[in-house]
C-alpha cells in the first residue's frame, strides 16, 4: 500500500509531490470519525493563521505597543486593541478563502488577473517594505541580544544563519512547527503583566467605558493610532498567509479550519499586544512624552520597576518577535517572487532544486542583517520609510483583495458575503481616512495642535 | 537528502491507533487517486492560465480611486520627506 502511494506520488512534479504527501495524510485523517480524530485533523490544518498573527507582533510591533503604553497609558488603546481583533480576523480570513479556492498566492492573482502594471506595483512595494521591515526585525534582535551580552555582529549573523537554515532545509510541515514553536515565546509578555507594580485592573475595566484619550485628538494620537493599525494589518501579512495556505495545500474543505486558525491567531495577537501596553503603561507611562521613545529607556524603566529578570524576559520577547517576523517576512518575499515569475514556489522544495525560490528571501535577510551592522546607519529614516511604503501600499493591497474576493468567476460560492464586504470596506475606509489625516499632519504640522 | 517523502512517519498514525472506525486500509486510493488529486488541487497551476479580469463598472471606479489615492499620497510623502532636516 505504502509503495503504491510512493509510486503514484513519484509521478508528480517535485514540489507538488511533497505537498501531496502531506495532503494524503490529511485526506486519510478526514476519513476517520470521532472527536479525537477531528482534533488531530484540526491540529494538522492550523498554522498559517497563528503564525501570521504572532509574526505580526514583530519587533516593530513590540516597540509600537511599548510606546503606546508609555505615552498614553491605560485608556483608549486597551479597548482599541480589542477592536483590532475583528479587524485583523476579517482581513486575514479573506486570504484563507482566496488561497484555498484559487490555490494561488496573492502576488500571482494580482499579476495575472489585473495585469503586469499592478502586479509589478504590488510586488515592488512588497519587496521594498519587506526588506525595510526586516531591518527593523534585526534591530529588535540585536538590541534584545545585547541585554544578554551578545554583540550585534554575532546576533545578526546567527539570526541570518538560523532563519536561512529553517527556510532552506525544512519541509513545509517541519518549517511551520518550528516557526510555531518559536512563536510560542511571544507569550512571554503575558505573565509579566501580573508582576507590574500598582496595576489597577479596575482602571483597565473602566477604560472600556470611557475610551479616554490622554491629551485629546492630536497629531501624536493619530500617529499612534496609525502605527497600531499598521502593526495589526500589514501588506506582507496578506501575501504571507495566502501563500502559506497555498503551500500547505489547504482546499475549500479546509476553509473552516483555516478560519478557526486565523481567529485563534487574532486572539493571541491581541492578548500579547494588550500585555505589552499594560506592562509599559505600568512602568514607563509618565516618564516621557516623546513619541520616539528609545527601547533602551523602556528596558531600563522595566528593570527599575519590575527587576532585571522582567527586563530580560521582555528582551527575550523582543528577540523572538524579530526572529519569527523575519522568518515569515523572508518567506513571503520568496513566495511573492516565485508567484510573480512563475517559478516553482514551495518551502517543500529542496535547496538545490528550489534555489530560485529561496534566493530572494535569503538575499533580503543578508541585506537586513548587514545594514543593521553599519555604524551610524540612518535607522530612524529607514523606519519612517517602512511606514510610508506600508501606508501607501496597504489600501492598494486591500483593494486587490476585495476585488478578488468579489470576483464570482474565481471565487464561486466562496465570494464575500454582504456583511464581509461592509466590514472590509469600513476597514479600508478607516485606513484611508487615517492615512490621509496623518499625511495632512505631516504637511501641516499644527493642524491638530 | 533532508527533504523527502515520509509516508511511514505520517502524523495521523497515532490517530489510527486510538479511535478509528474507518482506517486507511478502507480507502481505495487505486480507484480514488484521480479524485484525490483533483479534490486536493495537486496540479501544476503554472500551466493553467488565469483569465485577465475585465475592468469595467465599479471595478474601473476603484482603480481610478486607487490611482488618485497613490498620487495624493506620493505628493504628501515628497512634501513630508523634503521637510526632514
Coordinates of C-alpha atoms in Angstrom, one line a residue:
Chain A
X1 CA 0.0 0.0 0.0
X2 CA 2.7 2.5 1.0
X3 CA 4.8 1.5 -2.1
X4 CA 1.7 2.1 -4.2
X5 CA 1.4 5.6 -2.8
X6 CA 5.0 6.3 -3.3
X7 CA 4.8 5.2 -7.0
X8 CA 1.8 7.5 -7.5
X9 CA 3.4 10.4 -5.7
X10 CA 6.7 10.0 -7.7
X11 CA 4.7 10.6 -10.9
X12 CA 4.0 14.3 -9.7
X13 CA 6.4 17.3 -10.1
X14 CA 8.7 17.6 -7.1
X15 CA 7.0 20.5 -5.2
X16 CA 3.5 19.1 -5.8
X17 CA 4.8 15.6 -4.9
X18 CA 5.9 16.7 -1.4
X19 CA 2.7 18.7 -0.8
X20 CA 0.7 15.6 -2.0
X21 CA 2.4 13.5 0.7
X22 CA 1.1 15.9 3.3
X23 CA -2.3 16.2 1.8
X24 CA -2.5 12.4 1.6
X25 CA -2.2 12.3 5.4
X26 CA -4.9 15.0 5.7
X27 CA -7.1 13.0 3.2
X28 CA -6.7 9.9 5.3
X29 CA -7.4 11.7 8.6
X30 CA -10.6 13.1 7.1
X31 CA -12.0 9.6 6.5
X32 CA -12.0 9.0 10.3
X33 CA -14.7 9.7 12.8
X34 CA -14.7 10.8 16.4
X35 CA -13.7 13.9 18.4
X36 CA -10.0 12.8 18.8
X37 CA -9.6 12.3 15.0
X38 CA -11.3 15.7 14.4
X39 CA -8.9 17.3 16.8
X40 CA -5.9 15.6 15.1
X41 CA -7.2 17.0 11.7
X42 CA -7.6 20.4 13.2
X43 CA -4.1 20.3 14.7
X44 CA -2.7 19.3 11.3
X45 CA -4.5 22.1 9.4
X46 CA -3.9 25.0 11.7
X47 CA -0.7 27.0 11.4
X48 CA -0.7 29.9 8.8
X49 CA -3.2 31.9 10.8
X50 CA -1.5 31.6 14.2
X51 CA 1.9 32.2 12.6
X52 CA 0.9 35.3 10.7
X53 CA -0.8 36.9 13.7
X54 CA 2.1 36.1 16.1
X55 CA 4.6 37.3 13.5
X56 CA 2.6 40.4 13.3
X57 CA 3.6 41.2 16.9
X58 CA 7.1 41.7 15.4
X59 CA 10.0 43.8 16.9
X60 CA 8.5 47.0 15.4
X61 CA 5.1 46.0 16.8
X62 CA 6.5 45.4 20.3
X63 CA 8.2 48.8 20.1
X64 CA 4.9 50.4 18.9
X65 CA 2.8 48.8 21.7
X66 CA 5.5 49.7 24.2
X67 CA 5.5 53.3 23.0
X68 CA 1.7 53.3 23.1
X69 CA 1.6 52.2 26.7
X70 CA 4.4 54.6 27.6
X71 CA 2.8 57.7 26.0
X72 CA -1.0 57.1 26.5
X73 CA -1.1 54.7 29.5
X74 CA -4.2 52.7 30.2
X75 CA -7.1 54.4 28.3
X76 CA -8.1 54.5 24.7
X77 CA -5.7 51.9 23.4
X78 CA -6.8 48.9 25.6
X79 CA -10.3 48.8 24.1
X80 CA -8.9 49.9 20.7
X81 CA -6.8 46.7 20.7
X82 CA -9.9 44.6 21.3
X83 CA -11.5 46.3 18.2
X84 CA -8.3 45.3 16.3
X85 CA -9.2 41.6 16.9
X86 CA -12.2 41.5 14.4
X87 CA -10.2 43.9 12.1
X88 CA -7.3 41.5 11.9
X89 CA -9.6 38.5 11.6
X90 CA -11.8 40.0 8.8
X91 CA -8.8 41.0 6.7
X92 CA -6.8 37.8 7.1
X93 CA -9.7 35.4 6.8
X94 CA -10.2 36.6 3.2
X95 CA -6.7 35.4 2.3
X96 CA -7.6 31.9 3.6
X97 CA -10.6 31.6 1.3
X98 CA -8.8 33.1 -1.6
X99 CA -5.8 30.8 -1.2
X100 CA -8.0 27.7 -0.6
X101 CA -10.2 28.4 -3.6
X102 CA -7.6 29.5 -6.2
X103 CA -4.5 27.6 -5.0
X104 CA -2.6 30.6 -6.0
X105 CA -0.8 33.3 -3.9
X106 CA -1.8 37.0 -3.7
X107 CA 1.0 38.2 -5.9
X108 CA 0.1 35.7 -8.6
X109 CA -3.6 36.6 -8.5
X110 CA -2.9 40.4 -8.8
X111 CA -0.3 39.8 -11.6
X112 CA -2.5 37.5 -13.7
X113 CA -5.9 39.0 -13.0
X114 CA -5.2 42.7 -13.1
X115 CA -2.1 42.8 -15.4
X116 CA 1.6 43.4 -15.2
X117 CA 1.5 47.0 -14.1
X118 CA -0.5 46.4 -10.9
X119 CA 1.3 43.1 -10.4
X120 CA 4.7 44.8 -10.6
X121 CA 3.5 47.7 -8.5
X122 CA 2.4 45.3 -5.7
X123 CA 5.5 43.2 -6.0
X124 CA 7.9 46.1 -5.9
X125 CA 6.1 47.7 -2.9
X126 CA 6.0 44.4 -1.1
X127 CA 9.7 43.7 -1.6
X128 CA 10.8 47.2 -0.6
X129 CA 8.5 47.1 2.5
X130 CA 9.7 43.6 3.4
X131 CA 13.4 44.4 3.2
X132 CA 12.9 47.6 5.3
X133 CA 10.7 45.8 7.8
X134 CA 13.4 43.0 8.0
X135 CA 15.9 45.7 9.1
X136 CA 13.6 46.7 12.0
X137 CA 13.4 43.0 12.9
X138 CA 17.2 42.8 13.0
X139 CA 17.3 46.0 15.1
X140 CA 15.0 44.3 17.6
X141 CA 17.1 41.1 17.6
X142 CA 20.4 42.9 18.1
X143 CA 19.1 45.2 20.8
X144 CA 17.4 42.3 22.6
X145 CA 20.5 40.1 22.4
X146 CA 22.7 42.9 23.7
X147 CA 20.8 42.6 27.0
X148 CA 22.3 39.1 27.3
X149 CA 25.7 40.3 26.4
X150 CA 25.8 39.2 22.8
X151 CA 27.4 41.7 20.4
X152 CA 25.3 42.8 17.4
X153 CA 27.7 41.1 14.9
X154 CA 27.2 37.7 16.5
X155 CA 23.4 38.1 16.9
X156 CA 22.9 39.3 13.4
X157 CA 25.0 36.6 11.7
X158 CA 23.4 33.9 14.0
X159 CA 19.9 35.2 13.1
X160 CA 20.6 35.1 9.4
X161 CA 22.0 31.6 9.6
X162 CA 19.1 30.3 11.8
X163 CA 16.4 31.8 9.6
X164 CA 18.0 30.8 6.3
X165 CA 18.6 27.2 7.6
X166 CA 14.9 26.9 8.7
X167 CA 13.8 28.0 5.3
X168 CA 16.2 26.1 3.2
X169 CA 16.4 22.7 4.9
X170 CA 13.0 22.0 6.3
X171 CA 9.9 20.8 4.6
X172 CA 6.7 22.9 5.0
X173 CA 5.3 21.0 7.9
X174 CA 8.6 21.0 9.9
X175 CA 9.1 24.7 8.9
X176 CA 5.7 25.5 10.2
X177 CA 6.0 23.6 13.5
X178 CA 9.5 25.0 14.2
X179 CA 8.2 28.5 13.5
X180 CA 5.1 28.0 15.7
X181 CA 7.5 26.8 18.5
X182 CA 9.5 30.0 18.2
X183 CA 6.2 31.9 18.1
X184 CA 5.1 30.4 21.4
X185 CA 7.8 32.6 23.1
X186 CA 5.7 35.6 22.0
X187 CA 3.5 34.8 25.0
X188 CA 6.4 35.6 27.4
X189 CA 4.9 39.1 27.7
X190 CA 1.6 37.8 29.2
X191 CA 2.8 36.5 32.6
X192 CA 4.9 39.7 33.1
X193 CA 1.6 41.7 33.3
X194 CA 0.9 40.0 36.7
X195 CA 4.2 41.5 38.1
X196 CA 3.6 45.1 37.0
X197 CA 3.6 47.2 40.2
X198 CA 0.4 49.0 41.1
X199 CA -1.5 47.8 38.1
X200 CA -5.2 48.7 38.7
X201 CA -7.4 46.2 36.9
X202 CA -10.4 48.4 37.8
X203 CA -8.8 51.2 35.6
X204 CA -8.3 48.6 32.8
X205 CA -12.0 47.7 33.1
X206 CA -13.1 51.3 33.2
X207 CA -11.2 52.1 30.0
X208 CA -13.8 50.1 28.1
X209 CA -16.4 52.6 29.2
X210 CA -14.5 55.8 28.8
X211 CA -12.1 55.3 25.8
X212 CA -10.2 58.2 27.3
X213 CA -7.7 59.8 25.0
X214 CA -5.0 61.5 27.1
X215 CA -4.4 64.9 25.6
X216 CA -7.3 64.6 23.2
X217 CA -7.1 64.0 19.4
X218 CA -3.7 65.4 18.4
X219 CA -1.2 64.6 15.6
X220 CA 0.6 62.4 18.0
X221 CA -2.6 60.5 18.8
X222 CA -3.3 60.0 15.0
X223 CA 0.3 58.8 14.5
X224 CA 0.0 56.2 17.3
X225 CA -3.4 55.0 16.1
X226 CA -2.0 54.6 12.6
X227 CA 1.1 52.9 14.0
X228 CA -1.1 50.4 15.9
X229 CA -3.3 49.9 12.9
X230 CA -0.2 49.4 10.8
X231 CA 1.2 46.7 13.1
X232 CA -2.2 45.0 13.2
X233 CA -2.7 44.7 9.4
X234 CA 0.3 44.9 7.2
X235 CA 0.7 44.2 3.4
X236 CA 3.1 41.3 3.9
X237 CA 0.5 39.6 6.1
X238 CA -1.9 39.3 3.2
X239 CA 0.7 37.9 0.9
X240 CA 2.2 35.6 3.6
X241 CA -1.0 33.9 4.8
X242 CA -2.4 33.3 1.3
X243 CA 0.9 31.9 0.1
X244 CA 1.2 29.8 3.2
X245 CA -2.4 28.4 2.8
X246 CA -1.5 27.5 -0.8
X247 CA 1.9 25.9 0.1
X248 CA 0.2 24.0 2.9
X249 CA -2.3 22.8 0.3
X250 CA -5.5 23.9 2.0
X251 CA -8.6 23.3 -0.1
X252 CA -12.2 24.6 0.2
X253 CA -12.9 21.7 2.6
X254 CA -10.3 23.2 5.0
X255 CA -11.7 26.8 5.0
X256 CA -13.5 26.4 8.3
X257 CA -10.3 25.1 10.0
X258 CA -8.3 28.0 8.4
X259 CA -10.9 30.4 9.7
X260 CA -10.6 28.9 13.2
X261 CA -6.8 29.1 12.9
X262 CA -7.0 32.8 12.0
X263 CA -9.3 33.5 14.9
X264 CA -7.1 31.8 17.4
X265 CA -4.1 33.7 16.0
X266 CA -6.0 37.0 16.3
X267 CA -6.8 36.3 19.9
X268 CA -3.1 35.6 20.7
X269 CA -2.1 38.7 18.9
X270 CA -4.4 41.0 20.8
X271 CA -3.6 39.4 24.2
X272 CA 0.1 39.9 23.6
X273 CA -0.4 43.5 22.4
X274 CA -2.5 44.4 25.4
X275 CA 0.0 42.7 27.7
X276 CA 2.8 44.9 26.3
X277 CA 0.7 48.1 26.6
X278 CA -0.2 47.2 30.2
X279 CA 3.5 46.5 31.1
X280 CA 4.8 49.8 29.7
X281 CA 1.7 51.7 31.0
X282 CA 2.6 50.5 34.5
X283 CA 6.3 51.1 34.3
X284 CA 7.1 53.8 31.7
X285 CA 3.9 55.9 31.5
X286 CA 4.5 59.5 32.7
X287 CA 8.3 59.3 32.3
X288 CA 8.3 61.0 28.9
X289 CA 6.0 62.5 26.3
X290 CA 8.1 61.9 23.2
X291 CA 6.9 59.6 20.5
X292 CA 10.4 58.5 19.7
X293 CA 10.8 56.6 23.0
X294 CA 14.0 54.6 22.9
X295 CA 13.8 50.9 23.6
X296 CA 16.7 51.2 26.0
X297 CA 14.7 53.7 28.1
X298 CA 11.8 51.3 28.1
X299 CA 14.0 48.3 29.1
X300 CA 15.7 50.4 31.9
X301 CA 12.3 51.5 33.3
X302 CA 11.1 47.9 33.3
X303 CA 14.3 46.8 35.0
X304 CA 14.0 49.5 37.7
X305 CA 10.3 49.0 38.4
X306 CA 10.0 45.2 37.9
X307 CA 13.5 43.9 38.3
X308 CA 16.2 42.6 35.9
X309 CA 14.5 39.3 35.3
X310 CA 11.4 41.0 33.9
X311 CA 13.7 43.2 31.7
X312 CA 15.5 40.1 30.4
X313 CA 12.2 38.4 29.7
X314 CA 11.0 41.5 27.8
X315 CA 14.2 41.5 25.8
X316 CA 13.8 37.8 25.1
X317 CA 10.3 38.6 23.8
X318 CA 11.8 41.3 21.6
X319 CA 14.3 38.8 20.1
X320 CA 11.6 36.2 19.5
X321 CA 9.4 38.9 17.9
X322 CA 12.2 39.8 15.5
X323 CA 13.1 36.3 14.7
X324 CA 9.6 35.0 14.0
X325 CA 8.7 38.0 11.9
X326 CA 12.0 37.7 9.9
X327 CA 11.1 34.0 9.2
X328 CA 7.6 35.0 8.0
X329 CA 8.7 38.1 6.0
X330 CA 11.6 36.4 4.2
X331 CA 9.2 33.5 3.3
X332 CA 6.6 36.0 2.0
X333 CA 9.3 37.6 -0.2
X334 CA 10.3 34.2 -1.7
X335 CA 6.7 33.2 -2.3
X336 CA 5.8 36.5 -3.9
X337 CA 8.7 36.4 -6.3
X338 CA 8.0 32.8 -7.2
X339 CA 4.3 33.6 -7.8
X340 CA 5.0 36.6 -9.9
X341 CA 7.6 35.0 -12.2
X342 CA 6.1 31.5 -12.3
X343 CA 8.9 29.7 -10.6
X344 CA 8.3 26.6 -8.5
X345 CA 7.3 28.1 -5.2
X346 CA 7.2 25.9 -2.1
X347 CA 9.1 25.6 1.1
X348 CA 8.9 21.9 0.4
X349 CA 11.5 22.4 -2.4
X350 CA 15.0 21.0 -1.8
X351 CA 17.6 23.9 -1.7
X352 CA 19.3 23.0 -4.9
X353 CA 16.1 22.5 -7.0
X354 CA 14.4 25.4 -5.4
X355 CA 17.3 27.9 -5.4
X356 CA 15.4 30.5 -7.4
X357 CA 12.6 30.4 -4.9
X358 CA 14.8 30.7 -1.8
X359 CA 17.2 33.3 -3.2
X360 CA 15.1 36.4 -2.8
X361 CA 14.3 35.6 0.8
X362 CA 18.0 34.8 1.6
X363 CA 19.2 38.0 -0.1
X364 CA 16.7 40.1 1.8
X365 CA 18.0 38.5 5.1
X366 CA 21.6 39.3 4.1
X367 CA 20.7 42.9 3.2
X368 CA 18.8 43.5 6.5
X369 CA 21.4 41.6 8.6
X370 CA 24.2 43.7 7.0
X371 CA 22.6 47.1 7.2
X372 CA 21.9 46.8 10.9
X373 CA 25.6 46.4 11.5
X374 CA 26.6 49.6 9.6
X375 CA 27.7 52.2 12.1
X376 CA 25.5 55.3 12.1
X377 CA 23.1 53.8 9.6
X378 CA 20.0 56.1 9.3
X379 CA 17.8 53.5 11.1
X380 CA 15.2 56.1 12.1
X381 CA 14.9 57.3 8.5
X382 CA 14.5 53.6 7.4
X383 CA 11.8 53.0 10.0
X384 CA 9.9 56.1 8.7
X385 CA 10.3 54.8 5.1
X386 CA 8.8 51.5 6.1
X387 CA 5.7 53.2 7.5
X388 CA 5.4 55.4 4.4
X389 CA 5.6 52.5 1.9
X390 CA 3.2 50.4 4.0
X391 CA 0.8 53.4 4.3
X392 CA 0.7 53.9 0.5
X393 CA 0.6 50.2 -0.2
X394 CA -1.9 48.8 2.4
X395 CA -5.1 50.3 0.9
X396 CA -3.9 49.2 -2.6
X397 CA -3.3 45.6 -1.3
X398 CA -6.6 45.6 0.5
X399 CA -8.4 46.8 -2.7
X400 CA -7.0 44.0 -4.7
X401 CA -8.0 41.6 -2.0
X402 CA -11.6 42.9 -2.0
X403 CA -11.8 42.9 -5.8
X404 CA -10.6 39.3 -5.9
X405 CA -13.0 38.2 -3.1
X406 CA -15.9 39.8 -5.0
X407 CA -14.9 38.1 -8.3
X408 CA -17.5 35.4 -8.8
X409 CA -15.6 33.9 -11.7
X410 CA -12.8 32.9 -9.5
X411 CA -14.4 32.6 -6.0
X412 CA -17.7 31.0 -7.0
X413 CA -19.8 30.2 -3.9
X414 CA -17.0 31.4 -1.6
X415 CA -17.4 35.0 -2.8
X416 CA -17.6 37.7 0.0
X417 CA -20.9 37.9 1.8
X418 CA -22.7 41.2 2.2
X419 CA -21.5 41.7 5.9
X420 CA -18.0 40.8 5.0
X421 CA -17.9 43.4 2.3
X422 CA -19.4 46.1 4.6
X423 CA -16.8 45.2 7.3
X424 CA -13.9 45.1 4.9
X425 CA -14.8 48.4 3.1
X426 CA -15.3 50.0 6.5
X427 CA -11.7 49.0 7.5
X428 CA -10.3 50.2 4.2
X429 CA -12.2 53.5 4.5
X430 CA -11.0 54.0 8.1
X431 CA -7.4 53.2 6.9
X432 CA -7.6 55.7 4.1
X433 CA -9.0 58.4 6.3
X434 CA -6.4 57.8 9.0
X435 CA -3.6 57.8 6.3
X436 CA -4.9 61.0 4.8
X437 CA -5.2 62.7 8.2
X438 CA -1.6 61.6 9.1
X439 CA -0.5 62.9 5.7
X440 CA -2.2 66.2 6.5
X441 CA -0.4 66.5 9.9
X442 CA 2.9 65.9 8.1
X443 CA 2.2 68.6 5.5
X444 CA 0.5 71.0 8.0
X445 CA 2.1 70.0 11.4
X446 CA -0.1 72.4 13.5
X447 CA -3.4 71.5 12.0
X448 CA -4.5 69.5 15.1
X449 CA -2.5 71.4 17.7
Chain B
X1 CA 18.6 14.5 1.5
X2 CA 16.8 16.3 4.2
X3 CA 13.6 16.8 2.3
X4 CA 11.9 13.5 1.4
X5 CA 8.5 11.9 1.4
X6 CA 7.9 10.0 4.6
X7 CA 4.5 8.3 4.4
X8 CA 5.6 5.8 7.1
X9 CA 6.1 8.5 9.7
X10 CA 2.8 10.1 9.0
X11 CA 1.3 12.5 11.6
X12 CA -2.1 10.8 11.7
X13 CA -0.6 7.4 12.8
X14 CA -1.4 8.0 16.4
X15 CA -5.0 8.8 15.4
X16 CA -5.1 5.5 13.6
X17 CA -4.4 3.6 16.7
X18 CA -6.7 5.4 19.0
X19 CA -10.3 5.7 17.9
X20 CA -10.8 5.0 14.2
X21 CA -13.9 3.3 13.0
X22 CA -12.5 3.6 9.4
X23 CA -8.8 3.2 8.8
X24 CA -6.6 4.0 5.8
X25 CA -7.0 0.3 4.7
X26 CA -10.7 1.0 3.9
X27 CA -9.8 3.8 1.4
X28 CA -9.1 2.6 -2.1
X29 CA -6.8 5.2 -3.5
X30 CA -6.2 3.0 -6.5
X31 CA -9.7 3.9 -7.6
X32 CA -9.9 7.3 -5.9
X33 CA -6.5 8.6 -6.9
X34 CA -7.6 10.9 -9.7
X35 CA -10.4 12.2 -7.4
X36 CA -7.9 12.8 -4.7
X37 CA -5.5 14.7 -7.0
X38 CA -8.4 16.8 -8.3
X39 CA -10.0 17.5 -4.9
X40 CA -6.7 18.4 -3.3
X41 CA -5.7 20.7 -6.2
X42 CA -2.5 18.8 -6.7
X43 CA -1.8 20.0 -10.2
X44 CA 0.7 22.5 -11.6
X45 CA -1.2 25.7 -11.6
X46 CA 1.6 27.5 -13.5
X47 CA 0.3 25.6 -16.6
X48 CA -3.3 26.7 -16.1
X49 CA -3.7 30.3 -17.4
X50 CA -5.7 32.8 -15.4
X51 CA -8.1 34.9 -17.5
X52 CA -7.4 38.6 -17.1
X53 CA -10.3 40.4 -15.4
X54 CA -12.5 42.8 -17.3
X55 CA -12.1 46.2 -15.8
X56 CA -15.5 47.9 -16.0
X57 CA -18.2 49.3 -13.8
X58 CA -17.4 49.8 -10.1
X59 CA -14.0 47.9 -10.6
X60 CA -12.9 50.7 -13.0
X61 CA -14.0 53.3 -10.5
X62 CA -12.0 51.5 -7.8
X63 CA -8.9 51.6 -10.0
X64 CA -9.3 55.3 -10.7
X65 CA -9.7 55.9 -7.0
X66 CA -6.5 53.9 -6.3
X67 CA -4.6 55.9 -8.9
X68 CA -5.7 59.2 -7.3
X69 CA -5.0 57.9 -3.8
X70 CA -1.5 56.9 -4.7
X71 CA -0.8 60.2 -6.4
X72 CA -2.1 62.3 -3.4
X73 CA -0.1 60.1 -1.0
X74 CA 3.1 60.4 -3.1
X75 CA 2.7 64.2 -3.2
X76 CA 2.3 64.2 0.6
X77 CA 5.3 61.9 1.1
X78 CA 7.5 64.2 -1.1
X79 CA 6.5 67.2 0.9
X80 CA 7.0 65.3 4.2
X81 CA 10.4 64.0 3.2
X82 CA 11.5 67.4 1.9
X83 CA 10.9 68.8 5.4
X84 CA 13.2 66.2 7.1
X85 CA 16.4 68.0 8.1

